[in-house]
Amino acid sequence: MHCWLFDKKELLSTPSARDGIDHDTECRYRREGARFIISCGTKLGLRYDTMATGVVYFHRFYMFHSFKDFPRYVTATCCLFLAGKVEETPKKCKDVIKTARTLLNDVQFVQFGEDHKEEVMTLERILLQTIKFDLQVEHPYTYLLQYAKNFNADKAKVQKMVQMGWTFINDSLCTSLCLTWEPEVIAIALMYLASRLCKLELNDWPGKQPGQKWWDQYVENLPMELLEDICHEVLDLYSASKNGDPAQSPPRTPPALKRRPVGRGRI
């Protein structure tokens, strides 16, 4: 299986960067593509995981191709179309394109060419080759729900924390975090952020060892500085949103928590 994690040097030397697109512009293109996938998926009634998978495909695609060569909204439409099939929530190509049309202006939609369906279907073949037919994607949502069940704390407060953490994970899709960290690490960092903002102390869990931080039971040797860096990357997104449309996320309500044994996360 291909490793889809990249270091910061690689994120700064993407095909788009080599094509002369500055980093801030590329980040904006990624945000716009991610939000478009989420908006289109929401109008189509797709699940949050289908939309998240489409966004991950989108981010991975542009680690190998330039935004100059592949218009972001065509690519985003293709990513959502493929994610629907992979996550067993398929939508007809013409319906995805029809929905995309309602979200784009004439100048943006002209990038779909004369034969809209053929444009998306051709790009799908390029997308599949680019992501090396590695279609299954894990998301932080699963780990957030799994980890939160393991604490002895007020259920209402835990649910509030999970709700906030879920929102942060939604919005993290507009960043490149899925290209730099495993979903377990992202889940821990954003659960840490949510617990701090909810003023919830996570200090009681089965098998707690002296001096152990709560996330040590899932991922070992995870420094606080790393968690805070991830948190700041998501919080910076809200500052960027002040200059444009606010981030649009998948459905904000996570499943209700049910306590069950939790195993160690994989890294």
PDB file of C-alpha atoms in Angstrom:
ATOM      1  CA  MET A   1       0.000   0.000   0.000  1.00  0.00           C
ATOM      2  CA  HIS A   2       1.294   3.447  -0.912  1.00  0.00           C
ATOM      3  CA  CYS A   3       2.344   5.838   1.844  1.00  0.00           C
ATOM      4  CA  TRP A   4       0.280   9.005   1.535  1.00  0.00           C
ATOM      5  CA  LEU A   5       2.110  11.072   4.138  1.00  0.00           C
ATOM      6  CA  PHE A   6       4.374  13.907   3.018  1.00  0.00           C
ATOM      7  CA  ASP A   7       6.809  16.182   4.825  1.00  0.00           C
ATOM      8  CA  LYS A   8       6.666  19.971   4.798  1.00  0.00           C
ATOM      9  CA  LYS A   9       9.391  20.222   2.179  1.00  0.00           C
ATOM     10  CA  GLU A  10       7.300  18.133  -0.192  1.00  0.00           C
ATOM     11  CA  LEU A  11       4.231  20.276   0.496  1.00  0.00           C
ATOM     12  CA  LEU A  12       6.221  23.338  -0.545  1.00  0.00           C
ATOM     13  CA  SER A  13       7.549  21.752  -3.745  1.00  0.00           C
ATOM     14  CA  THR A  14       4.362  20.442  -5.335  1.00  0.00           C
ATOM     15  CA  PRO A  15       3.788  20.452  -9.106  1.00  0.00           C
ATOM     16  CA  SER A  16       1.724  23.627  -8.635  1.00  0.00           C
ATOM     17  CA  ALA A  17       4.624  25.303  -6.816  1.00  0.00           C
ATOM     18  CA  ARG A  18       6.973  24.309  -9.619  1.00  0.00           C
ATOM     19  CA  ASP A  19       4.457  25.856 -12.024  1.00  0.00           C
ATOM     20  CA  GLY A  20       4.800  29.197 -10.277  1.00  0.00           C
ATOM     21  CA  ILE A  21       1.702  29.047  -8.044  1.00  0.00           C
ATOM     22  CA  ASP A  22       2.639  30.487  -4.650  1.00  0.00           C
ATOM     23  CA  HIS A  23       1.936  28.491  -1.506  1.00  0.00           C
ATOM     24  CA  ASP A  24      -0.866  30.720  -0.198  1.00  0.00           C
ATOM     25  CA  THR A  25      -2.691  30.489  -3.525  1.00  0.00           C
ATOM     26  CA  GLU A  26      -2.325  26.723  -3.613  1.00  0.00           C
ATOM     27  CA  CYS A  27      -3.711  26.507  -0.071  1.00  0.00           C
ATOM     28  CA  ARG A  28      -6.660  28.646  -1.163  1.00  0.00           C
ATOM     29  CA  TYR A  29      -7.285  26.392  -4.171  1.00  0.00           C
ATOM     30  CA  ARG A  30      -7.243  23.376  -1.857  1.00  0.00           C
ATOM     31  CA  ARG A  31      -9.725  25.035   0.505  1.00  0.00           C
ATOM     32  CA  GLU A  32     -12.010  25.972  -2.358  1.00  0.00           C
ATOM     33  CA  GLY A  33     -11.910  22.471  -3.811  1.00  0.00           C
ATOM     34  CA  ALA A  34     -12.594  20.865  -0.452  1.00  0.00           C
ATOM     35  CA  ARG A  35     -15.515  23.187   0.297  1.00  0.00           C
ATOM     36  CA  PHE A  36     -16.915  22.584  -3.156  1.00  0.00           C
ATOM     37  CA  ILE A  37     -16.857  18.810  -2.605  1.00  0.00           C
ATOM     38  CA  ILE A  38     -18.609  19.283   0.733  1.00  0.00           C
ATOM     39  CA  SER A  39     -21.237  21.633  -0.697  1.00  0.00           C
ATOM     40  CA  CYS A  40     -21.902  19.388  -3.689  1.00  0.00           C
ATOM     41  CA  GLY A  41     -22.007  16.253  -1.544  1.00  0.00           C
ATOM     42  CA  THR A  42     -24.388  17.871   0.910  1.00  0.00           C
ATOM     43  CA  LYS A  43     -26.799  18.854  -1.890  1.00  0.00           C
ATOM     44  CA  LEU A  44     -26.632  15.280  -3.173  1.00  0.00           C
ATOM     45  CA  GLY A  45     -27.419  13.909   0.298  1.00  0.00           C
ATOM     46  CA  LEU A  46     -24.149  12.012   0.609  1.00  0.00           C
ATOM     47  CA  ARG A  47     -22.713  10.842   3.929  1.00  0.00           C
ATOM     48  CA  TYR A  48     -19.938  12.719   5.709  1.00  0.00           C
ATOM     49  CA  ASP A  49     -17.451   9.902   5.083  1.00  0.00           C
ATOM     50  CA  THR A  50     -18.115   9.927   1.347  1.00  0.00           C
ATOM     51  CA  MET A  51     -17.416  13.653   1.215  1.00  0.00           C
ATOM     52  CA  ALA A  52     -14.305  13.268   3.377  1.00  0.00           C
ATOM     53  CA  THR A  53     -12.973  10.514   1.115  1.00  0.00           C
ATOM     54  CA  GLY A  54     -13.512  12.742  -1.909  1.00  0.00           C
ATOM     55  CA  VAL A  55     -11.568  15.548  -0.246  1.00  0.00           C
ATOM     56  CA  VAL A  56      -8.657  13.243   0.587  1.00  0.00           C
ATOM     57  CA  TYR A  57      -8.519  12.081  -3.037  1.00  0.00           C
ATOM     58  CA  PHE A  58      -8.471  15.739  -4.067  1.00  0.00           C
ATOM     59  CA  HIS A  59      -5.537  16.608  -1.789  1.00  0.00           C
ATOM     60  CA  ARG A  60      -3.561  13.542  -2.863  1.00  0.00           C
ATOM     61  CA  PHE A  61      -4.167  14.241  -6.558  1.00  0.00           C
ATOM     62  CA  TYR A  62      -2.541  17.656  -6.363  1.00  0.00           C
ATOM     63  CA  MET A  63       0.611  16.252  -4.806  1.00  0.00           C
ATOM     64  CA  PHE A  64       1.277  14.821  -8.280  1.00  0.00           C
ATOM     65  CA  HIS A  65      -0.443  17.307 -10.599  1.00  0.00           C
ATOM     66  CA  SER A  66      -0.596  21.074 -10.960  1.00  0.00           C
ATOM     67  CA  PHE A  67      -3.643  23.250 -10.539  1.00  0.00           C
ATOM     68  CA  LYS A  68      -2.582  24.840 -13.825  1.00  0.00           C
ATOM     69  CA  ASP A  69      -3.101  21.563 -15.660  1.00  0.00           C
ATOM     70  CA  PHE A  70      -6.260  20.345 -13.924  1.00  0.00           C
ATOM     71  CA  PRO A  71      -8.994  22.862 -12.956  1.00  0.00           C
ATOM     72  CA  ARG A  72      -9.903  22.356  -9.314  1.00  0.00           C
ATOM     73  CA  TYR A  73     -13.684  22.207  -9.708  1.00  0.00           C
ATOM     74  CA  VAL A  74     -13.545  19.533 -12.404  1.00  0.00           C
ATOM     75  CA  THR A  75     -11.139  17.529 -10.260  1.00  0.00           C
ATOM     76  CA  ALA A  76     -13.325  18.025  -7.182  1.00  0.00           C
ATOM     77  CA  THR A  77     -16.390  16.781  -9.069  1.00  0.00           C
ATOM     78  CA  CYS A  78     -14.465  13.733 -10.233  1.00  0.00           C
ATOM     79  CA  CYS A  79     -13.184  13.005  -6.707  1.00  0.00           C
ATOM     80  CA  LEU A  80     -16.700  13.144  -5.276  1.00  0.00           C
ATOM     81  CA  PHE A  81     -18.047  10.922  -8.066  1.00  0.00           C
ATOM     82  CA  LEU A  82     -15.369   8.293  -7.383  1.00  0.00           C
ATOM     83  CA  ALA A  83     -15.776   8.541  -3.590  1.00  0.00           C
ATOM     84  CA  GLY A  84     -19.489   7.863  -3.960  1.00  0.00           C
ATOM     85  CA  LYS A  85     -18.744   4.541  -5.643  1.00  0.00           C
ATOM     86  CA  VAL A  86     -15.989   3.587  -3.208  1.00  0.00           C
ATOM     87  CA  GLU A  87     -18.088   4.358  -0.113  1.00  0.00           C
ATOM     88  CA  GLU A  88     -21.106   2.541  -1.618  1.00  0.00           C
ATOM     89  CA  THR A  89     -23.153   5.727  -1.912  1.00  0.00           C
ATOM     90  CA  PRO A  90     -23.023   6.019  -5.709  1.00  0.00           C
ATOM     91  CA  LYS A  91     -24.537   8.865  -7.680  1.00  0.00           C
ATOM     92  CA  LYS A  92     -24.839   9.014 -11.465  1.00  0.00           C
ATOM     93  CA  CYS A  93     -22.141  11.085 -13.106  1.00  0.00           C
ATOM     94  CA  LYS A  94     -24.722  13.320 -14.767  1.00  0.00           C
ATOM     95  CA  ASP A  95     -26.366  14.016 -11.398  1.00  0.00           C
ATOM     96  CA  VAL A  96     -23.053  14.968  -9.776  1.00  0.00           C
ATOM     97  CA  ILE A  97     -22.293  17.301 -12.702  1.00  0.00           C
ATOM     98  CA  LYS A  98     -25.798  18.762 -12.584  1.00  0.00           C
ATOM     99  CA  THR A  99     -25.389  19.544  -8.899  1.00  0.00           C
ATOM    100  CA  ALA A 100     -21.914  20.967  -9.483  1.00  0.00           C
ATOM    101  CA  ARG A 101     -23.393  23.287 -12.113  1.00  0.00           C
ATOM    102  CA  THR A 102     -25.684  24.866  -9.523  1.00  0.00           C
ATOM    103  CA  LEU A 103     -22.652  25.827  -7.419  1.00  0.00           C
ATOM    104  CA  LEU A 104     -20.496  27.298 -10.189  1.00  0.00           C
ATOM    105  CA  ASN A 105     -20.666  30.391 -12.322  1.00  0.00           C
ATOM    106  CA  ASP A 106     -20.407  30.280 -16.124  1.00  0.00           C
ATOM    107  CA  VAL A 107     -16.668  30.971 -16.183  1.00  0.00           C
ATOM    108  CA  GLN A 108     -15.983  28.163 -13.703  1.00  0.00           C
ATOM    109  CA  PHE A 109     -18.253  25.661 -15.440  1.00  0.00           C
ATOM    110  CA  VAL A 110     -16.768  26.240 -18.897  1.00  0.00           C
ATOM    111  CA  GLN A 111     -13.746  24.270 -17.625  1.00  0.00           C
ATOM    112  CA  PHE A 112     -15.873  21.119 -17.918  1.00  0.00           C
ATOM    113  CA  GLY A 113     -15.592  21.393 -21.693  1.00  0.00           C
ATOM    114  CA  GLU A 114     -18.266  20.629 -24.282  1.00  0.00           C
ATOM    115  CA  ASP A 115     -18.849  17.034 -23.163  1.00  0.00           C
ATOM    116  CA  HIS A 116     -19.138  17.387 -19.394  1.00  0.00           C
ATOM    117  CA  LYS A 117     -19.529  13.695 -18.638  1.00  0.00           C
ATOM    118  CA  GLU A 118     -16.619  12.663 -20.850  1.00  0.00           C
ATOM    119  CA  GLU A 119     -14.438  15.269 -19.135  1.00  0.00           C
ATOM    120  CA  VAL A 120     -15.179  13.798 -15.714  1.00  0.00           C
ATOM    121  CA  MET A 121     -14.899  10.176 -16.866  1.00  0.00           C
ATOM    122  CA  THR A 122     -11.542  10.825 -18.542  1.00  0.00           C
ATOM    123  CA  LEU A 123     -10.246  12.551 -15.429  1.00  0.00           C
ATOM    124  CA  GLU A 124     -11.454   9.648 -13.300  1.00  0.00           C
ATOM    125  CA  ARG A 125      -9.018   7.357 -15.102  1.00  0.00           C
ATOM    126  CA  ILE A 126      -6.175   9.813 -14.413  1.00  0.00           C
ATOM    127  CA  LEU A 127      -7.285  10.110 -10.775  1.00  0.00           C
ATOM    128  CA  LEU A 128      -7.293   6.334 -10.311  1.00  0.00           C
ATOM    129  CA  GLN A 129      -3.794   6.055 -11.736  1.00  0.00           C
ATOM    130  CA  THR A 130      -2.584   8.968  -9.612  1.00  0.00           C
ATOM    131  CA  ILE A 131      -3.831   7.490  -6.350  1.00  0.00           C
ATOM    132  CA  LYS A 132      -2.571   4.090  -7.511  1.00  0.00           C
ATOM    133  CA  PHE A 133      -6.024   2.513  -7.117  1.00  0.00           C
ATOM    134  CA  ASP A 134      -5.539   2.821  -3.341  1.00  0.00           C
ATOM    135  CA  LEU A 135      -9.174   3.662  -2.684  1.00  0.00           C
ATOM    136  CA  GLN A 136      -9.789   2.936   0.981  1.00  0.00           C
ATOM    137  CA  VAL A 137      -9.341   5.947   3.259  1.00  0.00           C
ATOM    138  CA  GLU A 138      -9.447   6.078   7.047  1.00  0.00           C
ATOM    139  CA  HIS A 139     -10.763   9.261   8.651  1.00  0.00           C
ATOM    140  CA  PRO A 140     -10.264  10.783  12.116  1.00  0.00           C
ATOM    141  CA  TYR A 141     -14.014  10.621  12.864  1.00  0.00           C
ATOM    142  CA  THR A 142     -13.804   6.907  13.692  1.00  0.00           C
ATOM    143  CA  TYR A 143     -10.974   7.413  16.144  1.00  0.00           C
ATOM    144  CA  LEU A 144     -12.607  10.420  17.801  1.00  0.00           C
ATOM    145  CA  LEU A 145     -15.694   8.350  18.620  1.00  0.00           C
ATOM    146  CA  GLN A 146     -13.614   5.356  19.678  1.00  0.00           C
ATOM    147  CA  TYR A 147     -11.300   7.289  21.969  1.00  0.00           C
ATOM    148  CA  ALA A 148     -14.029   9.366  23.635  1.00  0.00           C
ATOM    149  CA  LYS A 149     -15.828   6.248  24.873  1.00  0.00           C
ATOM    150  CA  ASN A 150     -12.974   5.261  27.132  1.00  0.00           C
ATOM    151  CA  PHE A 151     -13.185   8.049  29.722  1.00  0.00           C
ATOM    152  CA  ASN A 152     -14.970   8.153  33.039  1.00  0.00           C
ATOM    153  CA  ALA A 153     -16.514  11.609  32.753  1.00  0.00           C
ATOM    154  CA  ASP A 154     -19.858  13.374  32.584  1.00  0.00           C
ATOM    155  CA  LYS A 155     -21.592  12.005  29.483  1.00  0.00           C
ATOM    156  CA  ALA A 156     -23.115  15.338  28.504  1.00  0.00           C
ATOM    157  CA  LYS A 157     -19.724  17.049  28.673  1.00  0.00           C
ATOM    158  CA  VAL A 158     -18.075  14.262  26.703  1.00  0.00           C
ATOM    159  CA  GLN A 159     -20.776  14.499  24.040  1.00  0.00           C
ATOM    160  CA  LYS A 160     -20.233  18.262  23.815  1.00  0.00           C
ATOM    161  CA  MET A 161     -16.504  17.672  23.390  1.00  0.00           C
ATOM    162  CA  VAL A 162     -17.127  15.086  20.669  1.00  0.00           C
ATOM    163  CA  GLN A 163     -19.477  17.483  18.886  1.00  0.00           C
ATOM    164  CA  MET A 164     -16.804  20.183  18.866  1.00  0.00           C
ATOM    165  CA  GLY A 165     -14.074  17.736  17.884  1.00  0.00           C
ATOM    166  CA  TRP A 166     -16.270  16.475  15.038  1.00  0.00           C
ATOM    167  CA  THR A 167     -16.619  20.044  13.770  1.00  0.00           C
ATOM    168  CA  PHE A 168     -12.862  20.576  13.926  1.00  0.00           C
ATOM    169  CA  ILE A 169     -12.298  17.377  11.929  1.00  0.00           C
ATOM    170  CA  ASN A 170     -14.830  18.564   9.363  1.00  0.00           C
ATOM    171  CA  ASP A 171     -12.987  21.822   8.935  1.00  0.00           C
ATOM    172  CA  SER A 172      -9.556  20.171   8.931  1.00  0.00           C
ATOM    173  CA  LEU A 173     -10.507  18.770   5.523  1.00  0.00           C
ATOM    174  CA  CYS A 174      -9.826  22.250   4.146  1.00  0.00           C
ATOM    175  CA  THR A 175      -6.203  21.982   5.310  1.00  0.00           C
ATOM    176  CA  SER A 176      -3.468  19.596   4.195  1.00  0.00           C
ATOM    177  CA  LEU A 177      -3.406  17.738   7.531  1.00  0.00           C
ATOM    178  CA  CYS A 178      -4.546  14.508   5.863  1.00  0.00           C
ATOM    179  CA  LEU A 179      -1.293  14.650   3.863  1.00  0.00           C
ATOM    180  CA  THR A 180       0.991  15.039   6.879  1.00  0.00           C
ATOM    181  CA  TRP A 181      -0.483  13.036   9.774  1.00  0.00           C
ATOM    182  CA  GLU A 182      -2.269   9.751  10.383  1.00  0.00           C
ATOM    183  CA  PRO A 183      -6.002  10.006  11.184  1.00  0.00           C
ATOM    184  CA  GLU A 184      -5.323   8.778  14.728  1.00  0.00           C
ATOM    185  CA  VAL A 185      -2.998  11.707  15.391  1.00  0.00           C
ATOM    186  CA  ILE A 186      -5.410  14.238  13.903  1.00  0.00           C
ATOM    187  CA  ALA A 187      -8.235  12.810  16.035  1.00  0.00           C
ATOM    188  CA  ILE A 188      -6.167  13.075  19.218  1.00  0.00           C
ATOM    189  CA  ALA A 189      -5.044  16.640  18.476  1.00  0.00           C
ATOM    190  CA  LEU A 190      -8.531  17.930  17.715  1.00  0.00           C
ATOM    191  CA  MET A 191     -10.036  16.042  20.647  1.00  0.00           C
ATOM    192  CA  TYR A 192      -7.374  17.713  22.803  1.00  0.00           C
ATOM    193  CA  LEU A 193      -8.389  21.112  21.407  1.00  0.00           C
ATOM    194  CA  ALA A 194     -12.081  20.409  21.948  1.00  0.00           C
ATOM    195  CA  SER A 195     -11.536  19.227  25.518  1.00  0.00           C
ATOM    196  CA  ARG A 196      -9.590  22.395  26.323  1.00  0.00           C
ATOM    197  CA  LEU A 197     -12.285  24.645  24.868  1.00  0.00           C
ATOM    198  CA  CYS A 198     -15.025  22.682  26.668  1.00  0.00           C
ATOM    199  CA  LYS A 199     -13.011  22.832  29.907  1.00  0.00           C
ATOM    200  CA  LEU A 200     -13.261  19.065  30.242  1.00  0.00           C
ATOM    201  CA  GLU A 201     -10.462  17.349  32.146  1.00  0.00           C
ATOM    202  CA  LEU A 202      -9.736  13.926  30.665  1.00  0.00           C
ATOM    203  CA  ASN A 203      -7.952  12.406  33.627  1.00  0.00           C
ATOM    204  CA  ASP A 204      -9.821   9.194  34.471  1.00  0.00           C
ATOM    205  CA  TRP A 205      -9.765   6.077  32.313  1.00  0.00           C
ATOM    206  CA  PRO A 206      -9.402   2.305  32.848  1.00  0.00           C
ATOM    207  CA  GLY A 207      -5.826   1.169  33.370  1.00  0.00           C
ATOM    208  CA  LYS A 208      -4.389   4.641  33.857  1.00  0.00           C
ATOM    209  CA  GLN A 209      -0.681   4.608  34.712  1.00  0.00           C
ATOM    210  CA  PRO A 210       1.180   7.220  36.818  1.00  0.00           C
ATOM    211  CA  GLY A 211       2.361  10.141  34.693  1.00  0.00           C
ATOM    212  CA  GLN A 212       0.461   8.910  31.643  1.00  0.00           C
ATOM    213  CA  LYS A 213      -1.240  11.447  29.364  1.00  0.00           C
ATOM    214  CA  TRP A 214      -4.621  10.357  28.070  1.00  0.00           C
ATOM    215  CA  TRP A 215      -3.452  10.009  24.482  1.00  0.00           C
ATOM    216  CA  ASP A 216      -0.553   7.707  25.455  1.00  0.00           C
ATOM    217  CA  GLN A 217      -3.014   4.810  25.576  1.00  0.00           C
ATOM    218  CA  TYR A 218      -3.634   5.258  21.836  1.00  0.00           C
ATOM    219  CA  VAL A 219      -0.403   6.613  20.356  1.00  0.00           C
ATOM    220  CA  GLU A 220       2.881   6.538  22.240  1.00  0.00           C
ATOM    221  CA  ASN A 221       5.473   9.311  22.359  1.00  0.00           C
ATOM    222  CA  LEU A 222       3.200  11.993  20.932  1.00  0.00           C
ATOM    223  CA  PRO A 223       4.604  15.375  22.057  1.00  0.00           C
ATOM    224  CA  MET A 224       2.339  18.173  23.201  1.00  0.00           C
ATOM    225  CA  GLU A 225       4.053  20.534  20.746  1.00  0.00           C
ATOM    226  CA  LEU A 226       2.880  18.407  17.824  1.00  0.00           C
ATOM    227  CA  LEU A 227      -0.715  18.419  19.043  1.00  0.00           C
ATOM    228  CA  GLU A 228      -0.629  22.188  19.405  1.00  0.00           C
ATOM    229  CA  ASP A 229       0.817  22.616  15.912  1.00  0.00           C
ATOM    230  CA  ILE A 230      -2.080  20.625  14.462  1.00  0.00           C
ATOM    231  CA  CYS A 231      -4.579  22.625  16.506  1.00  0.00           C
ATOM    232  CA  HIS A 232      -3.118  25.913  15.257  1.00  0.00           C
ATOM    233  CA  GLU A 233      -3.329  24.736  11.650  1.00  0.00           C
ATOM    234  CA  VAL A 234      -7.087  24.274  12.046  1.00  0.00           C
ATOM    235  CA  LEU A 235      -7.544  27.491  14.029  1.00  0.00           C
ATOM    236  CA  ASP A 236      -5.620  29.413  11.360  1.00  0.00           C
ATOM    237  CA  LEU A 237      -8.226  28.222   8.884  1.00  0.00           C
ATOM    238  CA  TYR A 238     -10.864  30.300  10.656  1.00  0.00           C
ATOM    239  CA  SER A 239      -8.711  33.392  10.320  1.00  0.00           C
ATOM    240  CA  ALA A 240      -8.347  32.729   6.593  1.00  0.00           C
ATOM    241  CA  SER A 241     -12.105  32.331   6.308  1.00  0.00           C
ATOM    242  CA  LYS A 242     -12.646  35.918   7.459  1.00  0.00           C
ATOM    243  CA  ASN A 243     -11.447  37.026   4.032  1.00  0.00           C
ATOM    244  CA  GLY A 244     -13.905  34.801   2.154  1.00  0.00           C
ATOM    245  CA  ASP A 245     -16.825  32.472   2.657  1.00  0.00           C
ATOM    246  CA  PRO A 246     -16.847  30.630   5.977  1.00  0.00           C
ATOM    247  CA  ALA A 247     -15.880  26.986   5.905  1.00  0.00           C
ATOM    248  CA  GLN A 248     -18.752  24.672   5.076  1.00  0.00           C
ATOM    249  CA  SER A 249     -18.623  21.312   6.763  1.00  0.00           C
ATOM    250  CA  PRO A 250     -20.327  17.949   6.440  1.00  0.00           C
ATOM    251  CA  PRO A 251     -23.243  17.248   8.840  1.00  0.00           C
ATOM    252  CA  ARG A 252     -22.160  18.407  12.260  1.00  0.00           C
ATOM    253  CA  THR A 253     -23.866  15.785  14.418  1.00  0.00           C
ATOM    254  CA  PRO A 254     -21.720  12.781  15.317  1.00  0.00           C
ATOM    255  CA  PRO A 255     -23.353   9.478  16.297  1.00  0.00           C
ATOM    256  CA  ALA A 256     -24.351   9.166  19.944  1.00  0.00           C
ATOM    257  CA  LEU A 257     -21.638   7.677  22.130  1.00  0.00           C
ATOM    258  CA  LYS A 258     -21.918   4.103  23.346  1.00  0.00           C
ATOM    259  CA  ARG A 259     -19.251   2.864  25.699  1.00  0.00           C
ATOM    260  CA  ARG A 260     -17.274  -0.186  24.585  1.00  0.00           C
ATOM    261  CA  PRO A 261     -13.693  -1.460  24.976  1.00  0.00           C
ATOM    262  CA  VAL A 262     -11.120   0.526  23.048  1.00  0.00           C
ATOM    263  CA  GLY A 263      -7.949  -0.867  21.508  1.00  0.00           C
ATOM    264  CA  ARG A 264      -4.696   0.889  20.744  1.00  0.00           C
ATOM    265  CA  GLY A 265      -4.575   3.011  17.609  1.00  0.00           C
ATOM    266  CA  ARG A 266      -2.287   2.052  14.741  1.00  0.00           C
ATOM    267  CA  ILE A 267       0.429   4.301  13.418  1.00  0.00           C
TER     268      ILE A 267
END
